[in-house]
Amino acid sequence: GRKSTKIFRQILKGGEYMELLTIKEVCEVLKISRWTAAKLIESGALKASMVAGTYRVKRSDIDEMINNNVVKK
């Protein structure tokens, strides 16, 4: 089920679980296209790792990218 899938997408690091998202999930969270997600990764604006031949993005890296790109008036 969905819960077991979510647990599968988490890995243990330093005693804490870290949620890994697929590109599709990143697109859903940020409300962007796959093309835009790919450009963010290629430009280095969004950190990603290759896991079993596909990109995975830590949820914390999405939050970091958002916090670093706050528009200031």
PDB file of N, CA and C in Angstrom:
ATOM      1  N   GLY A   1       0.817  -1.190   0.000  1.00  0.00           N
ATOM      2  CA  GLY A   1       0.000   0.000   0.000  1.00  0.00           C
ATOM      3  C   GLY A   1       0.857   1.249   0.000  1.00  0.00           C
ATOM      4  N   ARG A   2       0.192   2.378   0.066  1.00  0.00           N
ATOM      5  CA  ARG A   2       0.872   3.678   0.012  1.00  0.00           C
ATOM      6  C   ARG A   2       1.829   3.860   1.184  1.00  0.00           C
ATOM      7  N   LYS A   3       1.423   3.427   2.396  1.00  0.00           N
ATOM      8  CA  LYS A   3       2.285   3.596   3.558  1.00  0.00           C
ATOM      9  C   LYS A   3       3.580   2.800   3.408  1.00  0.00           C
ATOM     10  N   SER A   4       3.475   1.560   2.947  1.00  0.00           N
ATOM     11  CA  SER A   4       4.685   0.750   2.796  1.00  0.00           C
ATOM     12  C   SER A   4       5.582   1.321   1.699  1.00  0.00           C
ATOM     13  N   THR A   5       5.000   1.904   0.657  1.00  0.00           N
ATOM     14  CA  THR A   5       5.785   2.533  -0.396  1.00  0.00           C
ATOM     15  C   THR A   5       6.543   3.729   0.155  1.00  0.00           C
ATOM     16  N   LYS A   6       5.869   4.529   0.995  1.00  0.00           N
ATOM     17  CA  LYS A   6       6.517   5.701   1.576  1.00  0.00           C
ATOM     18  C   LYS A   6       7.683   5.279   2.461  1.00  0.00           C
ATOM     19  N   ILE A   7       7.504   4.244   3.242  1.00  0.00           N
ATOM     20  CA  ILE A   7       8.574   3.745   4.099  1.00  0.00           C
ATOM     21  C   ILE A   7       9.734   3.254   3.237  1.00  0.00           C
ATOM     22  N   PHE A   8       9.431   2.585   2.125  1.00  0.00           N
ATOM     23  CA  PHE A   8      10.455   2.091   1.214  1.00  0.00           C
ATOM     24  C   PHE A   8      11.301   3.234   0.670  1.00  0.00           C
ATOM     25  N   ARG A   9      10.709   4.396   0.491  1.00  0.00           N
ATOM     26  CA  ARG A   9      11.411   5.535  -0.086  1.00  0.00           C
ATOM     27  C   ARG A   9      12.212   6.315   0.937  1.00  0.00           C
ATOM     28  N   GLN A  10      12.292   5.808   2.147  1.00  0.00           N
ATOM     29  CA  GLN A  10      13.087   6.475   3.168  1.00  0.00           C
ATOM     30  C   GLN A  10      14.330   5.648   3.435  1.00  0.00           C
ATOM     31  N   ILE A  11      15.434   6.310   3.665  1.00  0.00           N
ATOM     32  CA  ILE A  11      16.658   5.595   4.003  1.00  0.00           C
ATOM     33  C   ILE A  11      17.195   6.130   5.323  1.00  0.00           C
ATOM     34  N   LEU A  12      17.902   5.277   6.018  1.00  0.00           N
ATOM     35  CA  LEU A  12      18.448   5.656   7.307  1.00  0.00           C
ATOM     36  C   LEU A  12      19.780   6.369   7.118  1.00  0.00           C
ATOM     37  N   LYS A  13      19.925   7.535   7.735  1.00  0.00           N
ATOM     38  CA  LYS A  13      21.182   8.264   7.667  1.00  0.00           C
ATOM     39  C   LYS A  13      21.403   8.955   9.007  1.00  0.00           C
ATOM     40  N   GLY A  14      22.484   8.608   9.662  1.00  0.00           N
ATOM     41  CA  GLY A  14      22.806   9.248  10.929  1.00  0.00           C
ATOM     42  C   GLY A  14      21.735   9.084  11.982  1.00  0.00           C
ATOM     43  N   GLY A  15      21.022   7.972  11.957  1.00  0.00           N
ATOM     44  CA  GLY A  15      19.990   7.721  12.952  1.00  0.00           C
ATOM     45  C   GLY A  15      18.658   8.383  12.652  1.00  0.00           C
ATOM     46  N   GLU A  16      18.562   9.102  11.527  1.00  0.00           N
ATOM     47  CA  GLU A  16      17.311   9.763  11.167  1.00  0.00           C
ATOM     48  C   GLU A  16      16.864   9.299   9.789  1.00  0.00           C
ATOM     49  N   TYR A  17      15.550   9.240   9.606  1.00  0.00           N
ATOM     50  CA  TYR A  17      15.032   8.883   8.295  1.00  0.00           C
ATOM     51  C   TYR A  17      14.982  10.116   7.410  1.00  0.00           C
ATOM     52  N   MET A  18      15.256   9.906   6.135  1.00  0.00           N
ATOM     53  CA  MET A  18      15.282  10.981   5.169  1.00  0.00           C
ATOM     54  C   MET A  18      14.374  10.556   4.016  1.00  0.00           C
ATOM     55  N   GLU A  19      13.368  11.367   3.719  1.00  0.00           N
ATOM     56  CA  GLU A  19      12.422  11.016   2.673  1.00  0.00           C
ATOM     57  C   GLU A  19      13.000  11.336   1.301  1.00  0.00           C
ATOM     58  N   LEU A  20      12.992  10.343   0.420  1.00  0.00           N
ATOM     59  CA  LEU A  20      13.452  10.512  -0.954  1.00  0.00           C
ATOM     60  C   LEU A  20      12.244  10.535  -1.882  1.00  0.00           C
ATOM     61  N   LEU A  21      12.212  11.522  -2.765  1.00  0.00           N
ATOM     62  CA  LEU A  21      11.091  11.675  -3.701  1.00  0.00           C
ATOM     63  C   LEU A  21      11.532  11.372  -5.121  1.00  0.00           C
ATOM     64  N   THR A  22      10.616  10.821  -5.891  1.00  0.00           N
ATOM     65  CA  THR A  22      10.851  10.632  -7.318  1.00  0.00           C
ATOM     66  C   THR A  22      10.668  11.984  -8.017  1.00  0.00           C
ATOM     67  N   ILE A  23      11.065  12.055  -9.276  1.00  0.00           N
ATOM     68  CA  ILE A  23      10.874  13.299 -10.035  1.00  0.00           C
ATOM     69  C   ILE A  23       9.385  13.618 -10.147  1.00  0.00           C
ATOM     70  N   LYS A  24       8.567  12.606 -10.341  1.00  0.00           N
ATOM     71  CA  LYS A  24       7.115  12.819 -10.417  1.00  0.00           C
ATOM     72  C   LYS A  24       6.597  13.443  -9.129  1.00  0.00           C
ATOM     73  N   GLU A  25       7.068  12.941  -7.990  1.00  0.00           N
ATOM     74  CA  GLU A  25       6.643  13.492  -6.704  1.00  0.00           C
ATOM     75  C   GLU A  25       7.149  14.913  -6.502  1.00  0.00           C
ATOM     76  N   VAL A  26       8.375  15.190  -6.949  1.00  0.00           N
ATOM     77  CA  VAL A  26       8.922  16.547  -6.879  1.00  0.00           C
ATOM     78  C   VAL A  26       8.026  17.499  -7.672  1.00  0.00           C
ATOM     79  N   CYS A  27       7.621  17.067  -8.854  1.00  0.00           N
ATOM     80  CA  CYS A  27       6.743  17.884  -9.702  1.00  0.00           C
ATOM     81  C   CYS A  27       5.412  18.153  -9.017  1.00  0.00           C
ATOM     82  N   GLU A  28       4.873  17.146  -8.338  1.00  0.00           N
ATOM     83  CA  GLU A  28       3.607  17.320  -7.626  1.00  0.00           C
ATOM     84  C   GLU A  28       3.760  18.294  -6.466  1.00  0.00           C
ATOM     85  N   VAL A  29       4.849  18.180  -5.717  1.00  0.00           N
ATOM     86  CA  VAL A  29       5.084  19.053  -4.562  1.00  0.00           C
ATOM     87  C   VAL A  29       5.255  20.497  -5.012  1.00  0.00           C
ATOM     88  N   LEU A  30       6.064  20.721  -6.042  1.00  0.00           N
ATOM     89  CA  LEU A  30       6.380  22.078  -6.493  1.00  0.00           C
ATOM     90  C   LEU A  30       5.409  22.625  -7.532  1.00  0.00           C
ATOM     91  N   LYS A  31       4.521  21.760  -8.022  1.00  0.00           N
ATOM     92  CA  LYS A  31       3.559  22.169  -9.067  1.00  0.00           C
ATOM     93  C   LYS A  31       4.299  22.665 -10.311  1.00  0.00           C
ATOM     94  N   ILE A  32       5.269  21.838 -10.751  1.00  0.00           N
ATOM     95  CA  ILE A  32       6.064  22.163 -11.933  1.00  0.00           C
ATOM     96  C   ILE A  32       6.051  20.989 -12.892  1.00  0.00           C
ATOM     97  N   SER A  33       6.520  21.215 -14.107  1.00  0.00           N
ATOM     98  CA  SER A  33       6.600  20.155 -15.112  1.00  0.00           C
ATOM     99  C   SER A  33       7.873  19.338 -14.921  1.00  0.00           C
ATOM    100  N   ARG A  34       7.916  18.172 -15.549  1.00  0.00           N
ATOM    101  CA  ARG A  34       9.124  17.342 -15.511  1.00  0.00           C
ATOM    102  C   ARG A  34      10.297  18.084 -16.166  1.00  0.00           C
ATOM    103  N   TRP A  35      10.005  18.844 -17.205  1.00  0.00           N
ATOM    104  CA  TRP A  35      11.033  19.608 -17.896  1.00  0.00           C
ATOM    105  C   TRP A  35      11.664  20.625 -16.939  1.00  0.00           C
ATOM    106  N   THR A  36      10.823  21.340 -16.197  1.00  0.00           N
ATOM    107  CA  THR A  36      11.324  22.323 -15.239  1.00  0.00           C
ATOM    108  C   THR A  36      12.130  21.647 -14.140  1.00  0.00           C
ATOM    109  N   ALA A  37      11.661  20.502 -13.660  1.00  0.00           N
ATOM    110  CA  ALA A  37      12.402  19.757 -12.629  1.00  0.00           C
ATOM    111  C   ALA A  37      13.773  19.360 -13.159  1.00  0.00           C
ATOM    112  N   ALA A  38      13.822  18.890 -14.392  1.00  0.00           N
ATOM    113  CA  ALA A  38      15.101  18.491 -14.994  1.00  0.00           C
ATOM    114  C   ALA A  38      16.043  19.685 -15.099  1.00  0.00           C
ATOM    115  N   LYS A  39      15.528  20.837 -15.476  1.00  0.00           N
ATOM    116  CA  LYS A  39      16.357  22.045 -15.593  1.00  0.00           C
ATOM    117  C   LYS A  39      16.882  22.477 -14.223  1.00  0.00           C
ATOM    118  N   LEU A  40      16.052  22.380 -13.188  1.00  0.00           N
ATOM    119  CA  LEU A  40      16.504  22.731 -11.842  1.00  0.00           C
ATOM    120  C   LEU A  40      17.639  21.822 -11.389  1.00  0.00           C
ATOM    121  N   ILE A  41      17.522  20.531 -11.705  1.00  0.00           N
ATOM    122  CA  ILE A  41      18.560  19.565 -11.338  1.00  0.00           C
ATOM    123  C   ILE A  41      19.830  19.813 -12.147  1.00  0.00           C
ATOM    124  N   GLU A  42      19.683  19.983 -13.468  1.00  0.00           N
ATOM    125  CA  GLU A  42      20.842  20.203 -14.338  1.00  0.00           C
ATOM    126  C   GLU A  42      21.599  21.479 -13.966  1.00  0.00           C
ATOM    127  N   SER A  43      20.879  22.514 -13.541  1.00  0.00           N
ATOM    128  CA  SER A  43      21.516  23.787 -13.202  1.00  0.00           C
ATOM    129  C   SER A  43      22.163  23.758 -11.821  1.00  0.00           C
ATOM    130  N   GLY A  44      21.826  22.730 -11.028  1.00  0.00           N
ATOM    131  CA  GLY A  44      22.355  22.639  -9.677  1.00  0.00           C
ATOM    132  C   GLY A  44      21.501  23.353  -8.647  1.00  0.00           C
ATOM    133  N   ALA A  45      20.407  23.958  -9.090  1.00  0.00           N
ATOM    134  CA  ALA A  45      19.517  24.655  -8.159  1.00  0.00           C
ATOM    135  C   ALA A  45      18.822  23.678  -7.215  1.00  0.00           C
ATOM    136  N   LEU A  46      18.592  22.462  -7.689  1.00  0.00           N
ATOM    137  CA  LEU A  46      17.966  21.413  -6.882  1.00  0.00           C
ATOM    138  C   LEU A  46      18.895  20.211  -6.855  1.00  0.00           C
ATOM    139  N   LYS A  47      19.311  19.817  -5.672  1.00  0.00           N
ATOM    140  CA  LYS A  47      20.204  18.666  -5.530  1.00  0.00           C
ATOM    141  C   LYS A  47      19.423  17.380  -5.780  1.00  0.00           C
ATOM    142  N   ALA A  48      20.059  16.418  -6.433  1.00  0.00           N
ATOM    143  CA  ALA A  48      19.449  15.124  -6.696  1.00  0.00           C
ATOM    144  C   ALA A  48      20.528  14.053  -6.702  1.00  0.00           C
ATOM    145  N   SER A  49      20.126  12.822  -6.448  1.00  0.00           N
ATOM    146  CA  SER A  49      21.038  11.680  -6.470  1.00  0.00           C
ATOM    147  C   SER A  49      20.475  10.621  -7.394  1.00  0.00           C
ATOM    148  N   MET A  50      21.369   9.849  -7.984  1.00  0.00           N
ATOM    149  CA  MET A  50      20.935   8.723  -8.807  1.00  0.00           C
ATOM    150  C   MET A  50      20.818   7.495  -7.908  1.00  0.00           C
ATOM    151  N   VAL A  51      19.659   6.883  -7.914  1.00  0.00           N
ATOM    152  CA  VAL A  51      19.416   5.653  -7.165  1.00  0.00           C
ATOM    153  C   VAL A  51      18.807   4.664  -8.138  1.00  0.00           C
ATOM    154  N   ALA A  52      19.510   3.576  -8.368  1.00  0.00           N
ATOM    155  CA  ALA A  52      19.042   2.531  -9.286  1.00  0.00           C
ATOM    156  C   ALA A  52      18.686   3.113 -10.658  1.00  0.00           C
ATOM    157  N   GLY A  53      19.503   4.062 -11.121  1.00  0.00           N
ATOM    158  CA  GLY A  53      19.324   4.605 -12.468  1.00  0.00           C
ATOM    159  C   GLY A  53      18.282   5.692 -12.608  1.00  0.00           C
ATOM    160  N   THR A  54      17.670   6.120 -11.500  1.00  0.00           N
ATOM    161  CA  THR A  54      16.684   7.201 -11.573  1.00  0.00           C
ATOM    162  C   THR A  54      17.011   8.250 -10.517  1.00  0.00           C
ATOM    163  N   TYR A  55      16.624   9.484 -10.803  1.00  0.00           N
ATOM    164  CA  TYR A  55      16.872  10.561  -9.861  1.00  0.00           C
ATOM    165  C   TYR A  55      15.975  10.429  -8.637  1.00  0.00           C
ATOM    166  N   ARG A  56      16.537  10.782  -7.475  1.00  0.00           N
ATOM    167  CA  ARG A  56      15.792  10.899  -6.220  1.00  0.00           C
ATOM    168  C   ARG A  56      16.221  12.203  -5.578  1.00  0.00           C
ATOM    169  N   VAL A  57      15.257  12.875  -4.964  1.00  0.00           N
ATOM    170  CA  VAL A  57      15.502  14.168  -4.343  1.00  0.00           C
ATOM    171  C   VAL A  57      15.068  14.094  -2.887  1.00  0.00           C
ATOM    172  N   LYS A  58      15.937  14.546  -1.994  1.00  0.00           N
ATOM    173  CA  LYS A  58      15.567  14.588  -0.582  1.00  0.00           C
ATOM    174  C   LYS A  58      14.556  15.706  -0.376  1.00  0.00           C
ATOM    175  N   ARG A  59      13.542  15.427   0.422  1.00  0.00           N
ATOM    176  CA  ARG A  59      12.528  16.448   0.723  1.00  0.00           C
ATOM    177  C   ARG A  59      13.201  17.679   1.342  1.00  0.00           C
ATOM    178  N   SER A  60      14.203  17.459   2.168  1.00  0.00           N
ATOM    179  CA  SER A  60      14.896  18.580   2.811  1.00  0.00           C
ATOM    180  C   SER A  60      15.614  19.466   1.777  1.00  0.00           C
ATOM    181  N   ASP A  61      16.047  18.874   0.653  1.00  0.00           N
ATOM    182  CA  ASP A  61      16.693  19.673  -0.402  1.00  0.00           C
ATOM    183  C   ASP A  61      15.683  20.546  -1.136  1.00  0.00           C
ATOM    184  N   ILE A  62      14.444  20.067  -1.245  1.00  0.00           N
ATOM    185  CA  ILE A  62      13.386  20.904  -1.830  1.00  0.00           C
ATOM    186  C   ILE A  62      13.138  22.098  -0.923  1.00  0.00           C
ATOM    187  N   ASP A  63      13.021  21.830   0.382  1.00  0.00           N
ATOM    188  CA  ASP A  63      12.789  22.912   1.342  1.00  0.00           C
ATOM    189  C   ASP A  63      13.937  23.915   1.316  1.00  0.00           C
ATOM    190  N   GLU A  64      15.179  23.418   1.226  1.00  0.00           N
ATOM    191  CA  GLU A  64      16.355  24.287   1.175  1.00  0.00           C
ATOM    192  C   GLU A  64      16.330  25.167  -0.070  1.00  0.00           C
ATOM    193  N   MET A  65      15.977  24.583  -1.222  1.00  0.00           N
ATOM    194  CA  MET A  65      15.919  25.348  -2.459  1.00  0.00           C
ATOM    195  C   MET A  65      14.879  26.468  -2.340  1.00  0.00           C
ATOM    196  N   ILE A  66      13.729  26.148  -1.777  1.00  0.00           N
ATOM    197  CA  ILE A  66      12.672  27.141  -1.619  1.00  0.00           C
ATOM    198  C   ILE A  66      13.146  28.253  -0.684  1.00  0.00           C
ATOM    199  N   ASN A  67      13.746  27.882   0.431  1.00  0.00           N
ATOM    200  CA  ASN A  67      14.198  28.892   1.402  1.00  0.00           C
ATOM    201  C   ASN A  67      15.300  29.783   0.830  1.00  0.00           C
ATOM    202  N   ASN A  68      16.135  29.235  -0.049  1.00  0.00           N
ATOM    203  CA  ASN A  68      17.216  30.018  -0.642  1.00  0.00           C
ATOM    204  C   ASN A  68      16.758  30.906  -1.792  1.00  0.00           C
ATOM    205  N   ASN A  69      15.518  30.722  -2.237  1.00  0.00           N
ATOM    206  CA  ASN A  69      15.030  31.491  -3.376  1.00  0.00           C
ATOM    207  C   ASN A  69      13.838  32.378  -3.014  1.00  0.00           C
ATOM    208  N   VAL A  70      13.806  32.816  -1.770  1.00  0.00           N
ATOM    209  CA  VAL A  70      12.726  33.692  -1.320  1.00  0.00           C
ATOM    210  C   VAL A  70      12.905  35.056  -1.980  1.00  0.00           C
ATOM    211  N   VAL A  71      11.819  35.568  -2.546  1.00  0.00           N
ATOM    212  CA  VAL A  71      11.850  36.884  -3.190  1.00  0.00           C
ATOM    213  C   VAL A  71      11.753  37.948  -2.098  1.00  0.00           C
ATOM    214  N   LYS A  72      12.710  38.846  -2.122  1.00  0.00           N
ATOM    215  CA  LYS A  72      12.732  39.930  -1.122  1.00  0.00           C
ATOM    216  C   LYS A  72      12.384  41.227  -1.810  1.00  0.00           C
ATOM    217  N   LYS A  73      11.498  41.976  -1.190  1.00  0.00           N
ATOM    218  CA  LYS A  73      11.071  43.256  -1.767  1.00  0.00           C
ATOM    219  C   LYS A  73      11.696  44.401  -1.046  1.00  0.00           C
TER     220      LYS A  73
END
